[in-house]
Amino acid sequence: MGSLRSDREAQGAGRERPGATAGAGEGQLSIRAVGKIYDPDGAHVVALDECSLEIAPGGFVAVVGPSGCGKSTLLNVLAGFDHLTSGEVTLDGQPLAGIGRVPDPGPDRVVVFQNGALFPWFTVLDNVTYGPVRQRVLSRAEARERAMALLAGAGDLDRIADTYPGRLSSGMQRRVEILRALINNPKVLLLDEPFRAMDTVSKSTMHQHLLDIYDRFRKTIFFITHDLDEAILLADKVVVMTTRPGTIKMTIEVDLPRPRRRDMATSNTFLELKRQAIAAVHGEARKAFERGERELA
Ligand code: ADP
């Protein structure tokens, strides 16, 4: 396992600047002509069809599209939770998913879900150290040192190291979860609507935390959302999927500078990008609606 940038923080090197990351150049995802058919009891649901997408190392992609268009299906294939029916996915040139390939989750691709997945009976520190200790990648002492550096580097979260998740707000829980993912030094973070259930203020705070983490670690991020403002504020590319069978309808390049700030959401550039995204997503949502599927986009 390569070293996390927080190693340097632990040694007093302070906060690192965007771009110069451990693992820089890693995390290139190539999704090529991916298809996925669910066929429980002969239902033959074509969830994804000829879905192709290139994500650069350290790229931040937000995926939007009508409910049921296959966003989670694609994430599950990337995570190694499910197999695909056609096409292939590579990570840094290595096969990740392909026809006949058994799904293979790994610490190089970590998922953070909307509803969270912290162990309620473990403290924050034990939650963050759980993965590398369990996988015997780090000794308990090494994992604790690394976890404390990560927690301290993320806005003084070391103060909650001994707290149980049940005593934390959902925003705090989500922050801990992202750090729990980062301790594995993954190449890719897969985020499935992590802030969906939050109120506007909490969501905005979480955006700032995630942007800070992205600027510091520059991990490749695949982020599913229904929130177009969130997608544009966070990502380099907003990928709009078609209604089912899901494929890529268009990719909107977000040329807002980094570090991103909340007030960019009122700039003309942002509003123009949002106009494009609304037109694309709502066109697809209408098709889904007319087909009798739920319209949530
Ligand atoms: P999204 O995340 O965009 O809302 P999903 O990837 O969850 O969409 O679902 C895509 C389509 O595949 C939907 O029509 C959904 O009903 C169907 N689907 C998802 N999972 C399964 C499954 N395990 N079995 C059968 N159909 C499924």
PDB file of C-alpha atoms and ligand atoms in Angstrom, residues 38 40 45 47 66-73 244, ligand 1:
ATOM      1  CA  TYR A  38     -30.863  -7.928 -15.107  1.00  0.00           C
ATOM      2  CA  PRO A  40     -34.552 -12.149 -12.627  1.00  0.00           C
ATOM      3  CA  VAL A  45     -34.237  -5.419 -17.757  1.00  0.00           C
ATOM      4  CA  ALA A  47     -30.143  -1.316 -17.339  1.00  0.00           C
ATOM      5  CA  PRO A  66     -33.402  10.180 -14.260  1.00  0.00           C
ATOM      6  CA  SER A  67     -34.158   7.684 -11.547  1.00  0.00           C
ATOM      7  CA  GLY A  68     -33.762   4.136 -12.829  1.00  0.00           C
ATOM      8  CA  CYS A  69     -31.349   5.082 -15.641  1.00  0.00           C
ATOM      9  CA  GLY A  70     -28.597   2.835 -14.341  1.00  0.00           C
ATOM     10  CA  LYS A  71     -26.373   5.111 -12.252  1.00  0.00           C
ATOM     11  CA  SER A  72     -26.161   2.735  -9.295  1.00  0.00           C
ATOM     12  CA  THR A  73     -25.808  -0.216 -11.628  1.00  0.00           C
ATOM     13  CA  ARG A 244     -33.083   3.341 -19.390  1.00  0.00           C
TER      14      ARG A 244
HETATM   15  P1  ADP B   1     -30.500   4.556 -10.813  1.00  0.00           P
HETATM   16  O1  ADP B   1     -29.373   4.352  -9.857  1.00  0.00           O
HETATM   17  O2  ADP B   1     -30.151   5.440 -11.969  1.00  0.00           O
HETATM   18  O3  ADP B   1     -31.758   5.009 -10.134  1.00  0.00           O
HETATM   19  P2  ADP B   1     -30.440   1.676 -11.046  1.00  0.00           P
HETATM   20  O4  ADP B   1     -29.058   1.380 -11.504  1.00  0.00           O
HETATM   21  O5  ADP B   1     -30.743   1.476  -9.598  1.00  0.00           O
HETATM   22  O6  ADP B   1     -30.850   3.145 -11.491  1.00  0.00           O
HETATM   23  O7  ADP B   1     -31.472   0.782 -11.864  1.00  0.00           O
HETATM   24  C1  ADP B   1     -31.455   0.712 -13.300  1.00  0.00           C
HETATM   25  C2  ADP B   1     -32.571  -0.216 -13.733  1.00  0.00           C
HETATM   26  O8  ADP B   1     -32.247  -1.545 -13.378  1.00  0.00           O
HETATM   27  C3  ADP B   1     -33.917   0.092 -13.087  1.00  0.00           C
HETATM   28  O9  ADP B   1     -34.934  -0.149 -14.044  1.00  0.00           O
HETATM   29  C4  ADP B   1     -34.000  -0.903 -11.957  1.00  0.00           C
HETATM   30  O10 ADP B   1     -35.342  -1.232 -11.666  1.00  0.00           O
HETATM   31  C5  ADP B   1     -33.264  -2.090 -12.546  1.00  0.00           C
HETATM   32  N1  ADP B   1     -32.593  -2.890 -11.519  1.00  0.00           N
HETATM   33  C6  ADP B   1     -31.688  -2.463 -10.637  1.00  0.00           C
HETATM   34  N2  ADP B   1     -31.258  -3.491  -9.861  1.00  0.00           N
HETATM   35  C7  ADP B   1     -31.948  -4.580 -10.271  1.00  0.00           C
HETATM   36  C8  ADP B   1     -31.954  -5.952  -9.867  1.00  0.00           C
HETATM   37  N3  ADP B   1     -31.158  -6.393  -8.896  1.00  0.00           N
HETATM   38  N4  ADP B   1     -32.803  -6.796 -10.510  1.00  0.00           N
HETATM   39  C9  ADP B   1     -33.587  -6.355 -11.515  1.00  0.00           C
HETATM   40  N5  ADP B   1     -33.631  -5.082 -11.957  1.00  0.00           N
HETATM   41  C10 ADP B   1     -32.808  -4.202 -11.338  1.00  0.00           C
END
